[in-house]
mmCIF file of C-alpha atoms in Angstrom:
data_model
loop_
_atom_site.group_PDB
_atom_site.id
_atom_site.type_symbol
_atom_site.label_atom_id
_atom_site.label_comp_id
_atom_site.label_asym_id
_atom_site.label_seq_id
_atom_site.Cartn_x
_atom_site.Cartn_y
_atom_site.Cartn_z
ATOM 1 C CA UNK A 1 -0.747 -25.068 -13.113
ATOM 2 C CA UNK A 2 -1.229 -21.287 -12.602
ATOM 3 C CA UNK A 3 1.829 -19.330 -11.233
ATOM 4 C CA UNK A 4 1.291 -18.381 -7.766
ATOM 5 C CA UNK A 5 1.889 -14.549 -7.110
ATOM 6 C CA UNK A 6 1.642 -12.195 -4.094
ATOM 7 C CA UNK A 7 0.861 -8.545 -4.845
ATOM 8 C CA UNK A 8 2.243 -5.997 -2.249
ATOM 9 C CA UNK A 9 1.056 -2.457 -2.173
ATOM 10 C CA UNK A 10 3.176 0.427 -0.839
ATOM 11 C CA UNK A 11 1.695 3.169 1.169
ATOM 12 C CA UNK A 12 1.541 6.862 -0.058
ATOM 13 C CA UNK A 13 -1.534 8.741 0.920
ATOM 14 C CA UNK A 14 -4.066 9.657 -1.840
ATOM 15 C CA UNK A 15 -1.308 8.876 -4.306
ATOM 16 C CA UNK A 16 -2.331 5.303 -3.719
ATOM 17 C CA UNK A 17 -4.838 6.276 -6.298
ATOM 18 C CA UNK A 18 -2.050 5.004 -8.509
ATOM 19 C CA UNK A 19 -2.300 1.672 -6.851
ATOM 20 C CA UNK A 20 -5.906 1.488 -7.433
ATOM 21 C CA UNK A 21 -5.427 2.082 -11.105
ATOM 22 C CA UNK A 22 -2.588 -0.432 -11.266
ATOM 23 C CA UNK A 23 -4.814 -3.120 -9.850
ATOM 24 C CA UNK A 24 -7.593 -2.195 -12.129
ATOM 25 C CA UNK A 25 -5.235 -2.555 -15.079
ATOM 26 C CA UNK A 26 -3.990 -5.984 -13.917
ATOM 27 C CA UNK A 27 -7.471 -7.496 -13.370
ATOM 28 C CA UNK A 28 -8.776 -5.986 -16.661
ATOM 29 C CA UNK A 29 -5.929 -7.869 -18.435
ATOM 30 C CA UNK A 30 -7.235 -11.015 -17.003
ATOM 31 C CA UNK A 31 -4.317 -12.020 -14.654
ATOM 32 C CA UNK A 32 -6.418 -14.480 -12.881
ATOM 33 C CA UNK A 33 -6.661 -16.497 -16.060
ATOM 34 C CA UNK A 34 -2.961 -17.172 -15.809
ATOM 35 C CA UNK A 35 -2.052 -16.584 -12.249
ATOM 36 C CA UNK A 36 -3.174 -17.582 -8.855
ATOM 37 C CA UNK A 37 -3.249 -14.831 -6.322
ATOM 38 C CA UNK A 38 -2.234 -16.430 -3.055
ATOM 39 C CA UNK A 39 -1.574 -13.177 -0.998
ATOM 40 C CA UNK A 40 -1.987 -9.499 -0.727
ATOM 41 C CA UNK A 41 -0.059 -7.258 1.566
ATOM 42 C CA UNK A 42 -0.061 -3.464 2.074
ATOM 43 C CA UNK A 43 0.531 -0.440 4.349
ATOM 44 C CA UNK A 44 -1.332 2.716 4.805
ATOM 45 C CA UNK A 45 -3.522 3.509 1.857
ATOM 46 C CA UNK A 46 -1.908 0.678 -0.145
ATOM 47 C CA UNK A 47 -3.275 -1.651 2.477
ATOM 48 C CA UNK A 48 -6.805 -0.224 1.851
ATOM 49 C CA UNK A 49 -6.447 -1.109 -1.910
ATOM 50 C CA UNK A 50 -5.194 -4.605 -1.057
ATOM 51 C CA UNK A 51 -7.921 -5.306 1.591
ATOM 52 C CA UNK A 52 -10.678 -4.303 -0.890
ATOM 53 C CA UNK A 53 -9.345 -6.365 -3.634
ATOM 54 C CA UNK A 54 -8.741 -9.315 -1.095
ATOM 55 C CA UNK A 55 -12.553 -9.164 0.113
ATOM 56 C CA UNK A 56 -13.804 -9.127 -3.474
ATOM 57 C CA UNK A 57 -11.732 -12.241 -4.178
ATOM 58 C CA UNK A 58 -13.012 -14.114 -1.225
ATOM 59 C CA UNK A 59 -16.412 -13.123 -1.957
ATOM 60 C CA UNK A 60 -16.016 -13.917 -5.592
ATOM 61 C CA UNK A 61 -17.144 -10.707 -6.689
ATOM 62 C CA UNK A 62 -17.200 -9.774 -10.259
ATOM 63 C CA UNK A 63 -15.446 -7.538 -11.391
ATOM 64 C CA UNK A 64 -12.812 -7.843 -8.565
ATOM 65 C CA UNK A 65 -12.134 -4.146 -8.677
ATOM 66 C CA UNK A 66 -15.680 -2.878 -8.338
ATOM 67 C CA UNK A 67 -15.516 -2.328 -4.674
ATOM 68 C CA UNK A 68 -12.018 -0.707 -5.028
ATOM 69 C CA UNK A 69 -13.154 1.751 -7.597
ATOM 70 C CA UNK A 70 -16.368 2.483 -5.634
ATOM 71 C CA UNK A 71 -14.123 3.249 -2.663
ATOM 72 C CA UNK A 72 -11.954 5.708 -4.442
ATOM 73 C CA UNK A 73 -14.923 7.434 -6.078
ATOM 74 C CA UNK A 74 -16.386 7.953 -2.685
ATOM 75 C CA UNK A 75 -12.883 9.552 -1.613
ATOM 76 C CA UNK A 76 -12.691 11.785 -4.436
ATOM 77 C CA UNK A 77 -13.910 15.418 -4.411
ATOM 78 C CA UNK A 78 -17.423 15.799 -5.874
ATOM 79 C CA UNK A 79 -19.068 18.766 -4.178
ATOM 80 C CA UNK A 80 -18.108 22.342 -4.059
ATOM 81 C CA UNK A 81 -17.590 22.236 -0.282
ATOM 82 C CA UNK A 82 -15.511 19.125 -0.669
ATOM 83 C CA UNK A 83 -13.267 21.208 -3.242
ATOM 84 C CA UNK A 84 -12.935 24.036 -0.955
ATOM 85 C CA UNK A 85 -11.935 21.744 2.124
ATOM 86 C CA UNK A 86 -9.567 19.696 -0.170
ATOM 87 C CA UNK A 87 -7.870 22.815 -1.772
ATOM 88 C CA UNK A 88 -7.900 24.644 1.645
ATOM 89 C CA UNK A 89 -6.030 21.595 3.333
ATOM 90 C CA UNK A 90 -3.474 20.858 0.619
ATOM 91 C CA UNK A 91 -2.887 24.664 -0.024
ATOM 92 C CA UNK A 92 -2.228 25.639 3.535
ATOM 93 C CA UNK A 93 -0.112 22.658 4.301
ATOM 94 C CA UNK A 94 1.969 23.547 1.312
ATOM 95 C CA UNK A 95 2.416 27.086 2.519
ATOM 96 C CA UNK A 96 3.311 26.072 6.071
ATOM 97 C CA UNK A 97 5.932 23.534 4.871
ATOM 98 C CA UNK A 98 7.388 26.220 2.676
ATOM 99 C CA UNK A 99 7.575 28.663 5.467
ATOM 100 C CA UNK A 100 5.155 31.101 3.917
ATOM 101 C CA UNK A 101 2.517 31.046 6.978
ATOM 102 C CA UNK A 102 3.160 30.076 10.548
ATOM 103 C CA UNK A 103 2.016 26.671 11.897
ATOM 104 C CA UNK A 104 0.504 25.732 15.292
ATOM 105 C CA UNK A 105 1.065 22.221 16.640
ATOM 106 C CA UNK A 106 -2.276 20.648 17.760
ATOM 107 C CA UNK A 107 -2.584 17.156 18.978
ATOM 108 C CA UNK A 108 -4.919 15.152 16.741
ATOM 109 C CA UNK A 109 -6.509 13.865 19.874
ATOM 110 C CA UNK A 110 -7.238 17.214 21.294
ATOM 111 C CA UNK A 111 -10.832 18.705 21.707
ATOM 112 C CA UNK A 112 -9.555 21.592 19.456
ATOM 113 C CA UNK A 113 -8.661 19.211 16.775
ATOM 114 C CA UNK A 114 -11.876 17.456 16.910
ATOM 115 C CA UNK A 115 -13.959 20.323 16.750
ATOM 116 C CA UNK A 116 -12.085 21.681 13.784
ATOM 117 C CA UNK A 117 -12.683 18.347 12.029
ATOM 118 C CA UNK A 118 -16.421 18.328 12.868
ATOM 119 C CA UNK A 119 -16.676 21.972 11.471
ATOM 120 C CA UNK A 120 -14.719 21.024 8.415
ATOM 121 C CA UNK A 121 -17.099 18.003 7.812
ATOM 122 C CA UNK A 122 -20.272 20.321 7.482
ATOM 123 C CA UNK A 123 -21.735 20.130 4.022
ATOM 124 C CA UNK A 124 -19.659 17.076 2.875
ATOM 125 C CA UNK A 125 -20.500 13.331 2.185
ATOM 126 C CA UNK A 126 -19.987 11.151 5.297
ATOM 127 C CA UNK A 127 -17.842 8.688 3.117
ATOM 128 C CA UNK A 128 -15.513 11.515 2.236
ATOM 129 C CA UNK A 129 -14.741 12.702 5.791
ATOM 130 C CA UNK A 130 -15.117 9.273 7.696
ATOM 131 C CA UNK A 131 -12.760 6.594 6.594
ATOM 132 C CA UNK A 132 -14.130 3.976 8.797
ATOM 133 C CA UNK A 133 -17.723 4.498 7.363
ATOM 134 C CA UNK A 134 -16.307 4.481 3.907
ATOM 135 C CA UNK A 135 -14.716 1.144 4.434
ATOM 136 C CA UNK A 136 -17.779 -0.398 5.949
ATOM 137 C CA UNK A 137 -19.695 0.547 2.913
ATOM 138 C CA UNK A 138 -17.424 -1.922 0.952
ATOM 139 C CA UNK A 139 -16.424 -4.493 3.289
ATOM 140 C CA UNK A 140 -18.826 -6.274 5.629
ATOM 141 C CA UNK A 141 -16.740 -6.728 8.651
ATOM 142 C CA UNK A 142 -19.369 -8.932 10.387
ATOM 143 C CA UNK A 143 -19.120 -11.158 7.653
ATOM 144 C CA UNK A 144 -15.342 -11.278 7.711
ATOM 145 C CA UNK A 145 -15.662 -12.014 11.286
ATOM 146 C CA UNK A 146 -17.824 -15.048 10.710
ATOM 147 C CA UNK A 147 -15.126 -16.400 8.311
ATOM 148 C CA UNK A 148 -12.679 -16.557 11.219
ATOM 149 C CA UNK A 149 -9.002 -16.926 10.753
ATOM 150 C CA UNK A 150 -8.577 -18.724 7.501
ATOM 151 C CA UNK A 151 -5.545 -20.227 5.759
ATOM 152 C CA UNK A 152 -7.331 -20.205 2.290
ATOM 153 C CA UNK A 153 -5.999 -18.093 -0.339
ATOM 154 C CA UNK A 154 -5.514 -15.178 -0.709
ATOM 155 C CA UNK A 155 -4.000 -14.290 2.633
ATOM 156 C CA UNK A 156 -4.109 -10.624 3.665
ATOM 157 C CA UNK A 157 -1.160 -9.290 5.485
ATOM 158 C CA UNK A 158 -1.128 -5.588 6.727
ATOM 159 C CA UNK A 159 1.695 -3.662 8.492
ATOM 160 C CA UNK A 160 1.492 -1.394 11.570
ATOM 161 C CA UNK A 161 3.555 -0.133 14.442
ATOM 162 C CA UNK A 162 2.769 -0.510 18.009
ATOM 163 C CA UNK A 163 3.137 2.761 19.807
ATOM 164 C CA UNK A 164 3.614 1.370 23.245
ATOM 165 C CA UNK A 165 5.780 -1.608 22.489
ATOM 166 C CA UNK A 166 7.785 -0.331 19.706
ATOM 167 C CA UNK A 167 7.192 -3.708 17.803
ATOM 168 C CA UNK A 168 6.522 -3.925 14.124
ATOM 169 C CA UNK A 169 3.185 -5.652 13.770
ATOM 170 C CA UNK A 170 1.431 -7.604 10.954
ATOM 171 C CA UNK A 171 -2.242 -8.234 10.945
ATOM 172 C CA UNK A 172 -2.667 -11.549 8.983
ATOM 173 C CA UNK A 173 -6.010 -13.093 8.092
ATOM 174 C CA UNK A 174 -4.495 -16.652 8.633
ATOM 175 C CA UNK A 175 -4.014 -15.681 12.274
ATOM 176 C CA UNK A 176 -7.196 -13.581 13.160
ATOM 177 C CA UNK A 177 -10.243 -12.213 11.533
ATOM 178 C CA UNK A 178 -9.469 -8.992 9.816
ATOM 179 C CA UNK A 179 -11.090 -5.893 11.457
ATOM 180 C CA UNK A 180 -11.987 -2.366 10.419
ATOM 181 C CA UNK A 181 -9.607 -1.329 13.203
ATOM 182 C CA UNK A 182 -6.688 -3.239 11.814
ATOM 183 C CA UNK A 183 -7.099 -1.167 8.461
ATOM 184 C CA UNK A 184 -7.526 2.179 10.368
ATOM 185 C CA UNK A 185 -4.584 1.485 12.466
ATOM 186 C CA UNK A 186 -2.222 1.231 9.496
ATOM 187 C CA UNK A 187 -3.531 4.716 8.134
ATOM 188 C CA UNK A 188 -3.089 6.594 11.582
ATOM 189 C CA UNK A 189 -0.277 8.917 10.487
ATOM 190 C CA UNK A 190 0.818 10.406 13.929
ATOM 191 C CA UNK A 191 0.694 14.059 13.103
ATOM 192 C CA UNK A 192 -2.812 13.821 11.489
ATOM 193 C CA UNK A 193 -4.709 11.008 13.461
ATOM 194 C CA UNK A 194 -4.823 9.784 16.846
ATOM 195 C CA UNK A 195 -3.383 6.168 17.421
ATOM 196 C CA UNK A 196 -5.972 3.505 17.052
ATOM 197 C CA UNK A 197 -6.512 0.996 19.841
ATOM 198 C CA UNK A 198 -6.786 -2.706 19.120
ATOM 199 C CA UNK A 199 -6.832 -5.460 21.676
ATOM 200 C CA UNK A 200 -5.206 -3.381 24.375
ATOM 201 C CA UNK A 201 -2.386 -1.833 22.181
ATOM 202 C CA UNK A 202 -2.169 1.338 20.128
ATOM 203 C CA UNK A 203 -1.025 1.524 16.773
ATOM 204 C CA UNK A 204 0.243 4.152 14.173
ATOM 205 C CA UNK A 205 0.793 4.284 10.444
ATOM 206 C CA UNK A 206 2.610 1.037 9.174
ATOM 207 C CA UNK A 207 5.072 3.447 7.310
ATOM 208 C CA UNK A 208 7.238 2.910 10.472
ATOM 209 C CA UNK A 209 7.053 -0.946 9.768
ATOM 210 C CA UNK A 210 7.073 -2.776 6.548
ATOM 211 C CA UNK A 211 6.117 -0.553 3.647
ATOM 212 C CA UNK A 212 4.665 -3.063 2.463
ATOM 213 C CA UNK A 213 5.031 -6.363 4.237
ATOM 214 C CA UNK A 214 7.230 -8.556 2.216
ATOM 215 C CA UNK A 215 9.134 -11.260 4.379
ATOM 216 C CA UNK A 216 6.074 -12.697 5.854
ATOM 217 C CA UNK A 217 4.905 -13.548 2.095
ATOM 218 C CA UNK A 218 7.585 -16.216 1.886
ATOM 219 C CA UNK A 219 7.212 -17.581 5.372
ATOM 220 C CA UNK A 220 5.073 -20.735 5.531
ATOM 221 C CA UNK A 221 4.467 -20.114 9.194
ATOM 222 C CA UNK A 222 2.723 -16.824 8.284
ATOM 223 C CA UNK A 223 1.125 -17.878 5.073
ATOM 224 C CA UNK A 224 0.705 -21.664 5.144
ATOM 225 C CA UNK A 225 2.825 -23.902 2.911
ATOM 226 C CA UNK A 226 0.264 -23.848 0.162
ATOM 227 C CA UNK A 227 0.096 -20.045 -0.148
ATOM 228 C CA UNK A 228 3.823 -19.319 -0.840
ATOM 229 C CA UNK A 229 4.230 -17.196 -3.928
ATOM 230 C CA UNK A 230 6.734 -17.873 -6.881
ATOM 231 C CA UNK A 231 6.485 -14.181 -7.702
ATOM 232 C CA UNK A 232 5.772 -10.990 -5.742
ATOM 233 C CA UNK A 233 4.559 -8.073 -7.765
ATOM 234 C CA UNK A 234 5.225 -4.861 -6.152
ATOM 235 C CA UNK A 235 3.165 -1.598 -6.622
ATOM 236 C CA UNK A 236 5.504 1.221 -5.613
ATOM 237 C CA UNK A 237 4.559 4.731 -4.753
ATOM 238 C CA UNK A 238 7.647 6.317 -3.396
ATOM 239 C CA UNK A 239 10.611 7.104 -5.955
ATOM 240 C CA UNK A 240 14.024 5.566 -5.023
ATOM 241 C CA UNK A 241 16.188 8.337 -6.773
ATOM 242 C CA UNK A 242 16.231 11.928 -6.572
ATOM 243 C CA UNK A 243 18.233 14.148 -8.976
ATOM 244 C CA UNK A 244 19.371 16.808 -6.428
ATOM 245 C CA UNK A 245 19.869 17.258 -2.571
ATOM 246 C CA UNK A 246 16.639 18.984 -1.257
ATOM 247 C CA UNK A 247 17.131 22.386 0.204
ATOM 248 C CA UNK A 248 13.767 23.917 1.146
ATOM 249 C CA UNK A 249 11.840 22.477 4.053
ATOM 250 C CA UNK A 250 8.944 21.176 2.032
ATOM 251 C CA UNK A 251 11.260 19.134 -0.313
ATOM 252 C CA UNK A 252 13.383 17.834 2.779
ATOM 253 C CA UNK A 253 10.022 16.717 4.284
ATOM 254 C CA UNK A 254 9.104 15.093 1.057
ATOM 255 C CA UNK A 255 12.426 13.294 0.698
ATOM 256 C CA UNK A 256 12.277 12.098 4.326
ATOM 257 C CA UNK A 257 8.928 10.655 3.773
ATOM 258 C CA UNK A 258 10.104 8.766 0.623
ATOM 259 C CA UNK A 259 13.184 7.430 2.458
ATOM 260 C CA UNK A 260 11.050 6.299 5.409
ATOM 261 C CA UNK A 261 8.730 4.504 3.074
ATOM 262 C CA UNK A 262 11.461 2.922 1.064
ATOM 263 C CA UNK A 263 14.194 1.800 3.574
ATOM 264 C CA UNK A 264 12.191 -1.193 5.012
ATOM 265 C CA UNK A 265 11.181 -2.108 1.342
ATOM 266 C CA UNK A 266 14.857 -2.305 0.255
ATOM 267 C CA UNK A 267 15.897 -4.218 3.288
ATOM 268 C CA UNK A 268 13.051 -6.932 2.765
ATOM 269 C CA UNK A 269 14.097 -7.092 -1.071
ATOM 270 C CA UNK A 270 17.727 -7.660 -0.031
ATOM 271 C CA UNK A 271 16.724 -10.248 2.442
ATOM 272 C CA UNK A 272 14.875 -12.291 -0.160
ATOM 273 C CA UNK A 273 17.329 -11.777 -2.663
ATOM 274 C CA UNK A 274 20.057 -13.212 -0.139
ATOM 275 C CA UNK A 275 17.753 -16.253 0.149
ATOM 276 C CA UNK A 276 17.550 -16.463 -3.641
ATOM 277 C CA UNK A 277 21.206 -16.436 -3.986
ATOM 278 C CA UNK A 278 22.001 -18.966 -1.432
ATOM 279 C CA UNK A 279 19.538 -21.098 -2.886
ATOM 280 C CA UNK A 280 21.033 -20.919 -6.414
ATOM 281 C CA UNK A 281 24.544 -21.525 -4.864
ATOM 282 C CA UNK A 282 23.291 -24.844 -3.398
ATOM 283 C CA UNK A 283 23.820 -23.598 0.175
ATOM 284 C CA UNK A 284 20.635 -25.015 1.599
ATOM 285 C CA UNK A 285 20.294 -28.559 2.851
ATOM 286 C CA UNK A 286 17.236 -30.521 1.378
ATOM 287 C CA UNK A 287 15.594 -31.107 4.721
ATOM 288 C CA UNK A 288 15.597 -27.248 5.469
ATOM 289 C CA UNK A 289 14.185 -26.571 2.014
ATOM 290 C CA UNK A 290 11.334 -29.024 2.795
ATOM 291 C CA UNK A 291 10.589 -27.314 5.865
ATOM 292 C CA UNK A 292 10.786 -23.840 4.246
ATOM 293 C CA UNK A 293 8.918 -24.926 0.971
ATOM 294 C CA UNK A 294 11.748 -22.930 -0.746
ATOM 295 C CA UNK A 295 12.762 -24.867 -3.999
ATOM 296 C CA UNK A 296 13.419 -22.142 -6.481
ATOM 297 C CA UNK A 297 14.143 -18.419 -6.343
ATOM 298 C CA UNK A 298 11.114 -16.012 -5.640
ATOM 299 C CA UNK A 299 10.927 -13.643 -8.625
ATOM 300 C CA UNK A 300 11.057 -10.049 -7.199
ATOM 301 C CA UNK A 301 12.087 -6.687 -8.218
ATOM 302 C CA UNK A 302 15.709 -5.683 -7.686
ATOM 303 C CA UNK A 303 16.172 -3.144 -4.869
ATOM 304 C CA UNK A 304 18.248 -0.588 -6.972
ATOM 305 C CA UNK A 305 18.287 -0.079 -10.656
ATOM 306 C CA UNK A 306 21.984 0.099 -11.010
ATOM 307 C CA UNK A 307 22.570 -3.360 -9.510
ATOM 308 C CA UNK A 308 23.429 -6.139 -11.796
ATOM 309 C CA UNK A 309 20.216 -8.034 -13.137
ATOM 310 C CA UNK A 310 19.814 -11.553 -11.862
ATOM 311 C CA UNK A 311 17.590 -14.342 -13.424
ATOM 312 C CA UNK A 312 14.871 -13.892 -10.873
ATOM 313 C CA UNK A 313 14.397 -10.111 -11.248
ATOM 314 C CA UNK A 314 11.116 -8.688 -12.366
ATOM 315 C CA UNK A 315 10.211 -4.921 -12.827
ATOM 316 C CA UNK A 316 8.210 -2.771 -10.128
ATOM 317 C CA UNK A 317 4.779 -1.401 -10.952
ATOM 318 C CA UNK A 318 5.866 2.223 -10.363
ATOM 319 C CA UNK A 319 5.122 5.533 -11.631
ATOM 320 C CA UNK A 320 7.138 7.321 -14.561
ATOM 321 C CA UNK A 321 9.811 9.714 -13.603
ATOM 322 C CA UNK A 322 8.025 12.416 -15.408
ATOM 323 C CA UNK A 323 4.958 12.097 -13.133
ATOM 324 C CA UNK A 324 6.954 11.656 -9.905
ATOM 325 C CA UNK A 325 8.628 15.035 -10.523
ATOM 326 C CA UNK A 326 5.400 16.762 -10.472
ATOM 327 C CA UNK A 327 4.321 15.203 -7.089
ATOM 328 C CA UNK A 328 5.184 16.525 -3.678
ATOM 329 C CA UNK A 329 4.433 15.516 0.003
ATOM 330 C CA UNK A 330 1.349 17.768 0.266
ATOM 331 C CA UNK A 331 0.053 15.984 -2.676
ATOM 332 C CA UNK A 332 -0.381 12.869 -0.498
ATOM 333 C CA UNK A 333 -3.497 14.590 0.814
ATOM 334 C CA UNK A 334 -4.964 15.888 -2.468
ATOM 335 C CA UNK A 335 -8.154 14.258 -3.372
ATOM 336 C CA UNK A 336 -9.227 16.461 -6.190
ATOM 337 C CA UNK A 337 -10.626 14.637 -9.203
ATOM 338 C CA UNK A 338 -7.976 15.748 -11.506
ATOM 339 C CA UNK A 339 -5.274 14.358 -9.257
ATOM 340 C CA UNK A 340 -6.769 11.244 -8.520
ATOM 341 C CA UNK A 341 -7.945 10.422 -12.163
ATOM 342 C CA UNK A 342 -4.429 11.276 -13.290
ATOM 343 C CA UNK A 343 -2.781 8.809 -10.813
ATOM 344 C CA UNK A 344 -5.265 6.194 -11.748
ATOM 345 C CA UNK A 345 -4.679 6.420 -15.445
ATOM 346 C CA UNK A 346 -0.906 6.215 -14.849
ATOM 347 C CA UNK A 347 -1.360 3.129 -12.705
ATOM 348 C CA UNK A 348 -3.388 1.498 -15.393
ATOM 349 C CA UNK A 349 -0.736 2.428 -18.109
ATOM 350 C CA UNK A 350 2.053 1.181 -15.961
ATOM 351 C CA UNK A 351 0.396 -2.067 -15.208
ATOM 352 C CA UNK A 352 0.039 -2.770 -18.849
ATOM 353 C CA UNK A 353 3.678 -2.153 -19.332
ATOM 354 C CA UNK A 354 4.629 -4.495 -16.430
ATOM 355 C CA UNK A 355 2.651 -7.337 -17.788
ATOM 356 C CA UNK A 356 4.259 -6.679 -21.320
ATOM 357 C CA UNK A 357 7.877 -6.534 -19.949
ATOM 358 C CA UNK A 358 7.243 -9.467 -17.503
ATOM 359 C CA UNK A 359 6.095 -11.687 -20.504
ATOM 360 C CA UNK A 360 9.344 -10.947 -22.347
#
């Protein structure tokens, strides 16, 4: 029997091009010949990658990553006007965060902000400036609605944060049909985009929630007993460690963003690790195990590299330290062709290294 796996994709703005490259590398290596993908989860742009692959698998598209790569091609600079817009956006934000030019706080819901966006969109492809439209080019949401809530593999789980209730929310394909608004809600960075309303509630970026969702992946009530993975492969964007204390405002902002994206991830990994350790110690009663369908440790990455290795640990799929040191907070908005292609190439390379290390 094929080993059941879940693939979890961390958010990270346009740096999630690394995730797209990693997924391409995994599928190009033929992972479906040896593994059964029972779940995909993600937050923010990592969730977009997960959703595109989920949809392709459900439709049995070949190759699986065709829609994913098409989406990233659409969202990469192609025209001169797009290059000017991209460079101006990233460059001005970098100068503001370094204190070189003043900033003006404008609500993303304000008429002024909407007018600026409409003006900036002139001369650009709609798919480059309209995320909802771009998603609809690659996912037929009417078709997904017709599927209804389904417990068949793979399951898609996406994280978001309720602005009004303060709850951490998971949009789960076993509970409800996935909507375009679910995906947009998990990409709504508060300082850049207005909250997305879904079903009478309003949502912001899932960075405040699970980044990415992990605990649901081992919960039979969320996944269905037949969809529980034996391994969780985690595509990680934000670095865990930093060499020095940040001093300048842009470095502080970057490190704060990294910590926000990693803290919930580390907590979830430690939670699953605790369950694994209790299982190995024989602490669970057999009837409890039957209900949880938790008979053997789930293979996961360890939260921190300096911790002792355990028999169920597997690596992250993450960027090299060398590449991480060249990235900054503002780069999460950079959709220039050079930046995107470099990240995708790194993702493919690191996916190959992961498969090689895992096989050992």
